[in-house]
Short mmCIF file of C-alpha atoms in Angstrom, two decimals:
data_model
loop_
_atom_site.label_atom_id
_atom_site.label_comp_id
_atom_site.label_asym_id
_atom_site.label_seq_id
_atom_site.Cartn_x
_atom_site.Cartn_y
_atom_site.Cartn_z
CA MET A 1 76.62 116.50 105.08
CA GLU A 2 77.73 120.11 105.18
CA ALA A 3 74.17 121.46 104.94
CA ARG A 4 72.97 119.27 107.81
CA ASN A 5 76.13 119.95 109.85
CA LEU A 6 77.02 116.26 109.93
CA ALA A 7 80.53 116.93 108.67
CA ASP A 8 83.54 117.13 110.96
CA PHE A 9 87.11 118.40 110.66
CA PRO A 10 88.65 118.88 108.13
CA ARG A 11 85.97 121.01 106.50
CA PRO A 12 84.57 121.57 104.00
CA VAL A 13 84.36 117.89 103.13
CA HIS A 14 84.08 118.39 99.38
CA HIS A 15 86.62 116.56 97.19
CA ARG A 16 87.77 114.28 99.99
CA ILE A 17 86.65 111.21 101.92
CA PRO A 18 84.37 113.09 104.33
CA ASN A 19 84.92 112.97 108.05
CA PHE A 20 81.70 113.04 110.07
CA LYS A 21 80.42 113.46 113.58
CA GLY A 22 80.26 110.01 115.14
CA SER A 23 83.10 108.54 113.07
CA TYR A 24 84.92 107.36 116.20
CA LEU A 25 81.75 105.57 117.37
CA ALA A 26 81.38 103.94 113.96
CA CYS A 27 84.98 102.77 114.14
CA GLN A 28 84.34 101.05 117.48
CA ASN A 29 81.88 98.72 115.75
CA ILE A 30 84.76 96.94 114.06
CA LYS A 31 85.45 95.22 117.38
CA ASP A 32 82.19 93.30 116.87
CA LEU A 33 83.45 91.73 113.65
CA ALA A 34 84.98 88.29 113.94
CA VAL A 35 87.22 89.10 110.98
CA PHE A 36 88.85 91.90 112.98
CA ALA A 37 89.41 89.68 116.02
CA ARG A 38 91.38 87.14 113.98
CA THR A 39 93.24 89.71 111.87
CA GLN A 40 97.00 89.91 112.28
CA GLU A 41 97.79 92.38 109.52
CA VAL A 42 95.36 95.15 108.54
CA LYS A 43 95.58 97.81 105.84
CA VAL A 44 93.72 101.02 106.73
CA ASP A 45 93.51 104.06 104.47
CA PRO A 46 94.89 107.36 105.87
CA ASP A 47 91.51 109.15 105.77
CA LYS A 48 90.47 111.09 108.89
CA PRO A 49 87.22 109.13 109.59
CA LEU A 50 89.27 105.89 109.81
CA GLU A 51 91.52 107.20 112.58
CA GLY A 52 89.62 105.23 115.22
CA VAL A 53 90.26 101.93 113.39
CA ARG A 54 93.96 102.68 113.10
CA LEU A 55 94.05 103.30 116.85
CA LEU A 56 92.18 100.05 117.61
CA ALA A 57 94.58 98.11 115.40
CA LEU A 58 97.57 99.53 117.27
CA GLN A 59 95.99 98.97 120.67
CA SER A 60 95.28 95.36 119.66
CA LYS A 61 98.94 94.97 118.64
CA LYS A 62 98.07 94.19 115.04
CA THR A 63 100.41 95.05 112.19
CA LEU A 64 99.07 98.30 110.74
CA LEU A 65 99.77 99.21 107.12
CA VAL A 66 98.77 102.60 105.71
CA PRO A 67 99.08 103.54 102.01
CA THR A 68 101.45 106.36 101.20
CA PRO A 69 99.65 109.57 100.16
CA ARG A 70 98.73 109.33 96.47
CA LEU A 71 101.17 106.41 96.21
CA ARG A 72 103.95 108.91 95.40
CA THR A 73 106.72 107.23 97.41
CA GLY A 74 105.60 103.60 97.53
CA LEU A 75 102.59 101.48 98.38
CA PHE A 76 102.60 100.99 102.17
CA ASN A 77 104.04 102.38 105.34
CA LYS A 78 104.12 100.16 108.41
CA ILE A 79 103.20 102.10 111.54
CA THR A 80 105.72 101.25 114.25
CA PRO A 81 105.02 102.84 117.66
CA PRO A 82 108.05 103.33 119.92
CA PRO A 83 108.65 100.64 122.57
CA GLY A 84 106.42 101.09 125.60
CA ALA A 85 104.20 103.59 123.80
CA THR A 86 101.53 105.13 126.02
CA LYS A 87 97.89 105.54 124.97
CA ASP A 88 98.61 109.14 124.03
CA ILE A 89 101.50 108.08 121.79
CA LEU A 90 99.32 105.42 120.14
CA ARG A 91 96.69 108.08 119.47
CA LYS A 92 99.34 110.21 117.78
CA CYS A 93 100.51 107.22 115.75
CA ALA A 94 96.96 106.80 114.42
CA THR A 95 96.79 110.38 113.11
CA SER A 96 98.08 111.59 109.75
CA GLN A 97 101.05 113.18 111.53
CA GLY A 98 101.76 109.92 113.33
CA VAL A 99 101.67 108.05 110.03
CA ARG A 100 104.47 110.34 108.86
CA ASN A 101 106.52 110.25 112.06
CA TYR A 102 106.19 106.63 113.18
CA SER A 103 106.29 104.67 109.95
CA THR A 104 108.73 102.65 107.88
CA PRO A 105 108.31 101.92 104.15
CA VAL A 106 107.27 98.43 103.06
CA GLY A 107 108.91 97.37 99.80
CA LEU A 108 107.42 95.27 97.02
CA ASP A 109 109.62 92.34 98.04
CA SER A 110 108.36 92.36 101.62
CA ARG A 111 106.28 89.36 102.60
CA VAL A 112 102.96 91.09 103.22
CA LEU A 113 99.75 89.13 103.80
CA VAL A 114 96.87 91.48 104.57
CA ASP A 115 94.01 89.86 106.50
CA LEU A 116 91.65 92.85 106.41
CA VAL A 117 91.27 95.98 104.26
CA VAL A 118 89.58 99.13 105.59
CA VAL A 119 88.73 101.90 103.12
CA GLY A 120 86.95 105.24 103.25
CA SER A 121 83.97 106.03 101.02
CA VAL A 122 81.92 108.95 99.77
CA ALA A 123 78.89 106.73 99.28
CA VAL A 124 78.15 103.02 99.59
CA SER A 125 75.12 100.81 99.01
CA GLU A 126 73.86 97.98 101.21
CA LYS A 127 74.77 95.67 98.32
CA GLY A 128 78.43 96.58 98.87
CA TRP A 129 78.89 98.88 95.91
CA ARG A 130 81.20 101.76 96.72
CA ILE A 131 81.99 105.22 95.38
CA GLY A 132 85.16 107.04 96.45
CA LYS A 133 86.17 110.59 95.74
CA GLY A 134 86.71 109.78 92.08
CA GLU A 135 90.49 109.42 91.83
CA GLY A 136 90.58 105.62 92.04
CA TYR A 137 93.28 105.26 94.68
CA ALA A 138 91.47 102.66 96.84
CA ASP A 139 90.73 100.58 93.73
CA LEU A 140 94.32 100.86 92.53
CA GLU A 141 95.80 100.09 95.95
CA TYR A 142 93.73 96.90 96.14
CA ALA A 143 94.71 95.90 92.59
CA MET A 144 98.37 96.47 93.44
CA MET A 145 98.02 94.31 96.56
CA VAL A 146 96.55 91.56 94.37
CA SER A 147 99.54 91.84 92.04
CA MET A 148 101.86 91.57 95.07
CA GLY A 149 99.99 88.51 96.39
CA ALA A 150 99.11 90.45 99.55
CA VAL A 151 95.33 89.90 99.26
CA SER A 152 92.96 87.43 97.63
CA GLN A 153 89.29 87.35 96.67
CA GLY A 154 88.56 86.13 100.19
CA THR A 155 90.18 89.10 101.96
CA PRO A 156 87.32 91.05 103.60
CA VAL A 157 86.90 94.76 102.89
CA VAL A 158 85.29 97.13 105.41
CA THR A 159 84.19 100.73 104.98
CA ILE A 160 83.17 103.25 107.65
CA VAL A 161 80.63 105.94 106.82
CA HIS A 162 77.81 108.04 108.26
CA ASP A 163 74.31 106.59 107.96
CA CYS A 164 73.42 109.23 105.36
CA GLN A 165 76.21 107.93 103.09
CA VAL A 166 74.45 104.57 102.70
CA VAL A 167 72.43 105.07 99.51
CA ASP A 168 71.21 103.18 96.47
CA ILE A 169 73.89 103.02 93.75
CA PRO A 170 73.02 101.87 90.24
CA GLU A 171 75.09 98.88 89.20
CA THR A 172 75.61 100.58 85.84
CA LEU A 173 78.07 102.94 87.59
CA LEU A 174 80.39 100.06 88.48
CA GLU A 175 83.29 98.82 86.38
CA ASP A 176 85.43 95.70 86.72
CA HIS A 177 88.25 97.59 88.45
CA ASP A 178 85.95 99.04 91.16
CA LEU A 179 86.41 97.73 94.69
CA THR A 180 83.34 96.44 96.54
CA VAL A 181 82.93 96.07 100.32
CA ASP A 182 81.82 93.23 102.57
CA TYR A 183 80.98 95.22 105.71
CA ILE A 184 79.64 98.74 106.26
CA LEU A 185 80.04 100.31 109.71
CA THR A 186 78.03 103.41 110.66
CA PRO A 187 77.46 105.01 114.07
CA THR A 188 74.20 102.99 114.38
CA ARG A 189 74.59 99.90 112.20
CA VAL A 190 76.82 97.02 111.18
CA ILE A 191 75.80 95.93 107.67
CA THR A 192 76.96 92.66 106.16
CA THR A 193 76.57 93.20 102.42
CA GLY A 194 76.91 89.63 101.20
CA CYS A 195 78.35 91.14 98.01
CA GLU A 196 79.13 88.50 95.41
CA ARG A 197 80.48 90.82 92.75
CA PRO A 198 84.13 89.85 92.11
CA LYS A 199 86.78 92.21 93.41
CA PRO A 200 89.61 93.41 91.13
CA THR A 201 91.90 90.57 90.10
CA GLY A 202 94.94 92.75 89.49
CA ILE A 203 96.00 95.94 87.79
CA VAL A 204 94.10 96.70 84.59
CA TRP A 205 96.95 98.38 82.73
CA SER A 206 94.66 99.63 79.97
CA LYS A 207 93.09 101.90 82.63
CA ILE A 208 96.48 103.33 83.66
CA SER A 209 97.72 106.51 82.01
CA CYS A 210 101.31 107.54 81.32
CA GLU A 211 100.73 110.46 83.68
CA MET A 212 99.93 108.06 86.54
CA MET A 213 103.02 106.01 85.70
CA GLY A 214 105.15 109.14 85.90
CA LYS A 215 103.83 110.04 89.34
CA MET A 216 104.00 106.58 90.97
CA PRO A 217 107.38 104.82 90.96
CA VAL A 218 105.86 101.76 92.65
CA LEU A 219 103.47 101.40 89.72
CA ARG A 220 106.39 101.48 87.28
CA SER A 221 108.14 98.75 89.25
CA LEU A 222 105.04 96.53 89.26
CA ARG A 223 104.56 97.07 85.54
CA CYS A 224 108.16 96.07 84.90
CA ARG A 225 107.66 92.86 86.86
CA GLU A 226 104.43 91.98 85.10
CA GLU A 227 105.95 92.72 81.70
CA GLN A 228 108.84 90.38 82.47
CA ALA A 229 106.27 87.76 83.48
CA GLY A 230 104.75 88.01 80.00
CA LYS A 231 101.57 89.91 80.88
CA ASP A 232 99.95 92.55 78.66
CA VAL A 233 100.92 95.87 80.22
CA THR A 234 99.74 98.19 77.43
CA LEU A 235 98.78 101.56 78.92
CA ARG A 236 95.57 103.48 78.31
CA ASP A 237 97.06 106.18 76.12
CA THR A 238 99.54 104.06 74.19
CA HIS A 239 97.44 104.07 71.02
CA GLN A 240 95.74 107.42 71.35
CA GLY A 241 98.20 109.49 69.37
CA LEU A 242 100.18 112.63 69.83
CA PRO A 243 97.98 114.67 72.23
CA ARG A 244 98.13 111.97 74.90
CA ALA A 245 101.83 111.39 74.32
CA ARG A 246 102.52 115.07 74.88
CA ALA A 247 100.55 114.99 78.14
CA ALA A 248 102.45 111.90 79.23
CA LEU A 249 105.81 113.53 78.64
CA SER A 250 104.92 116.32 81.06
CA THR A 251 105.75 113.78 83.78
CA VAL A 252 109.28 113.48 82.41
CA ARG A 253 110.09 117.08 81.61
CA SER A 254 109.04 120.27 83.31
CA PRO A 255 106.39 122.41 81.54
CA ARG A 256 108.89 125.09 80.57
CA GLU A 257 110.86 122.45 78.63
CA LEU A 258 107.86 121.49 76.48
CA PRO A 259 107.89 123.55 73.29
CA SER A 260 104.64 123.56 71.41
CA LEU A 261 104.39 121.52 68.21
CA GLU A 262 102.27 124.24 66.62
CA SER A 263 103.78 125.89 63.57
CA GLY A 264 106.07 128.80 64.34
CA SER A 265 106.10 128.32 68.12
CA TRP A 266 109.67 127.02 68.41
CA GLN A 267 112.21 129.45 69.84
CA GLY A 268 115.86 130.06 69.10
CA ASP A 269 117.80 127.25 67.47
CA ASP A 270 115.50 124.43 68.64
CA VAL A 271 113.63 122.63 65.88
CA PRO A 272 110.99 119.91 66.29
CA SER A 273 112.84 116.73 67.22
CA SER A 274 112.02 113.28 65.94
CA THR A 275 114.73 111.75 68.13
CA VAL A 276 114.24 110.19 71.55
CA TYR A 277 117.04 109.73 74.07
CA ILE A 278 116.99 106.78 76.45
CA GLY A 279 119.39 106.50 79.36
CA ASN A 280 120.18 104.45 82.45
CA LEU A 281 120.66 101.31 80.38
CA PRO A 282 122.31 98.36 82.15
CA ARG A 283 126.09 98.36 81.91
CA ASP A 284 126.03 95.00 80.11
CA ALA A 285 123.18 95.93 77.73
CA ARG A 286 123.59 94.91 74.09
CA VAL A 287 122.24 96.69 71.02
CA SER A 288 120.41 93.57 69.86
CA GLU A 289 118.72 93.18 73.25
CA LEU A 290 117.57 96.80 73.21
CA LYS A 291 116.22 96.53 69.65
CA ARG A 292 114.19 93.43 70.55
CA ALA A 293 112.75 95.14 73.65
CA LEU A 294 111.81 98.26 71.68
CA SER A 295 110.08 96.19 68.99
CA ALA A 296 108.13 94.30 71.64
CA ARG A 297 106.72 97.61 72.92
CA GLY A 298 105.86 98.90 69.47
CA ALA A 299 108.57 101.59 69.65
CA ALA A 300 111.10 100.34 67.12
CA PRO A 301 112.95 103.35 65.62
CA SER A 302 113.91 103.88 61.98
CA ARG A 303 117.53 104.15 63.13
CA LEU A 304 119.37 103.74 66.43
CA THR A 305 122.55 105.51 67.55
CA TRP A 306 124.25 103.49 70.28
CA GLN A 307 125.92 105.37 73.16
CA GLY A 308 127.21 102.33 75.05
CA PRO A 309 129.86 103.98 77.26
CA GLN A 310 127.27 106.57 78.35
CA ARG A 311 124.69 103.78 78.94
CA GLY A 312 122.28 105.41 76.52
CA ALA A 313 121.05 105.54 72.94
CA PHE A 314 119.35 107.89 70.49
CA LEU A 315 116.24 106.53 68.79
CA HIS A 316 115.49 108.22 65.46
CA TYR A 317 111.90 108.25 64.23
CA ARG A 318 110.31 109.46 60.98
CA ASP A 319 108.65 112.54 62.48
CA PRO A 320 108.00 114.28 65.83
CA ALA A 321 104.56 112.67 66.19
CA GLU A 322 106.08 109.19 65.99
CA ALA A 323 108.72 110.23 68.54
CA TRP A 324 106.10 111.43 71.02
CA GLN A 325 104.15 108.21 70.56
CA ALA A 326 107.29 106.19 71.28
CA ILE A 327 107.82 108.15 74.49
CA SER A 328 104.28 107.28 75.55
CA ARG A 329 104.89 103.60 74.88
CA LEU A 330 108.20 103.61 76.74
CA GLN A 331 106.91 105.04 80.03
CA GLY A 332 107.94 102.62 82.78
CA PHE A 333 110.15 100.70 80.30
CA CYS A 334 112.62 98.34 81.98
CA LEU A 335 115.68 96.66 80.51
CA GLY A 336 117.12 94.06 82.80
CA ALA A 337 116.79 95.42 86.33
CA ASN A 338 116.96 99.06 85.24
CA THR A 339 114.06 101.44 84.69
CA VAL A 340 115.09 103.29 81.55
CA ARG A 341 115.01 107.10 81.43
CA VAL A 342 113.16 108.41 78.39
CA ALA A 343 113.09 111.98 77.03
CA LEU A 344 112.79 113.85 73.78
CA ALA A 345 116.22 114.72 72.39
CA ARG A 346 116.77 118.33 71.45
CA HIS A 347 118.24 119.26 68.06
CA GLN A 348 120.64 122.20 68.33
CA GLY A 349 121.54 124.48 65.44
CA ALA A 350 124.97 125.83 64.63
CA SER A 351 124.86 128.34 67.48
CA GLY A 352 123.97 125.62 69.99
CA LEU A 353 126.27 123.56 72.16
CA ALA A 354 129.95 124.22 71.72
CA GLY A 355 131.54 121.66 69.52
CA GLY A 356 128.20 120.21 68.42
CA ARG A 357 127.49 119.59 64.77
CA THR A 358 124.54 121.33 63.15
CA GLY A 359 121.41 119.24 63.60
CA GLU A 360 123.05 116.89 66.11
CA PRO A 361 120.69 115.55 68.82
CA HIS A 362 121.54 115.91 72.48
CA PRO A 363 119.79 114.42 75.50
CA ASP A 364 117.60 116.86 77.37
CA PRO A 365 118.96 117.80 80.82
#
């Protein structure tokens, strides 16, 4: 697209959903779809080439939902133009700046029923098989909507691309969590794919990493709900040992707080800790309840030191590797209505904290 000068602002289009010359014209084709005419609530990704669809949705007085960037602060924002908004204001509302300035968050408990989903693509086939930019956000957003009850297998999915982005895609590239599309709109064509491949039926937790959990609070909340409903919410790196656990913990502590486990790399009075601190426990939490919950997640410690008045506890494991693995397994851990804070405790020597006993664990700041 760059070589043939088909790309449009922002450029270069590498590593993003590419905008292209004629994207606005392609967006206009959605008016010819009966599914758009009867839509009341539409979810449109924030990508630049979809700006025309966001504008049409607002002009048609449909409820417009836009995912939050990288799902960092939630799942959706509802775009709410000011009363009596002019065409110019609606155009601003449809832009990325407008999404920031004219939106209100939509919580997980909101009654959302999406009639139509519009996603961007890097490439798509006439069979409805889609490739994004490789980060999986469109697939995950759809799976999260399924978990919320906001969409069903019958909810149509539309993508808008340049004609050159319609290519043959081997089915071997697709996995069960990949989102397929029902309609492809280009500047010159409206393609009905007739795709019969099932769409995602919910979040596949075994594809979710601890790192993703750390970056997306909404994902942690959904996992907590599904765990309480008795579903298997085991994460991808739960059983993959110490290296993955260390990577996961980088979402809890800053890099400068992560001493290496390599021999001789510990500084000062810190020694490798095999103790994990958990905080933000419910005020009415009981030791027996916590022990049962830890066992259910495969993170039962050798010994537990209860810190009830501080709403926390120290979990003592046999060695640092087991402690790191427990941290991995406890990412997104909920007890009652509380999401529990998890961090490696730090052992201080005699010259450590004033008044602290030698070898006594303390929660990391």
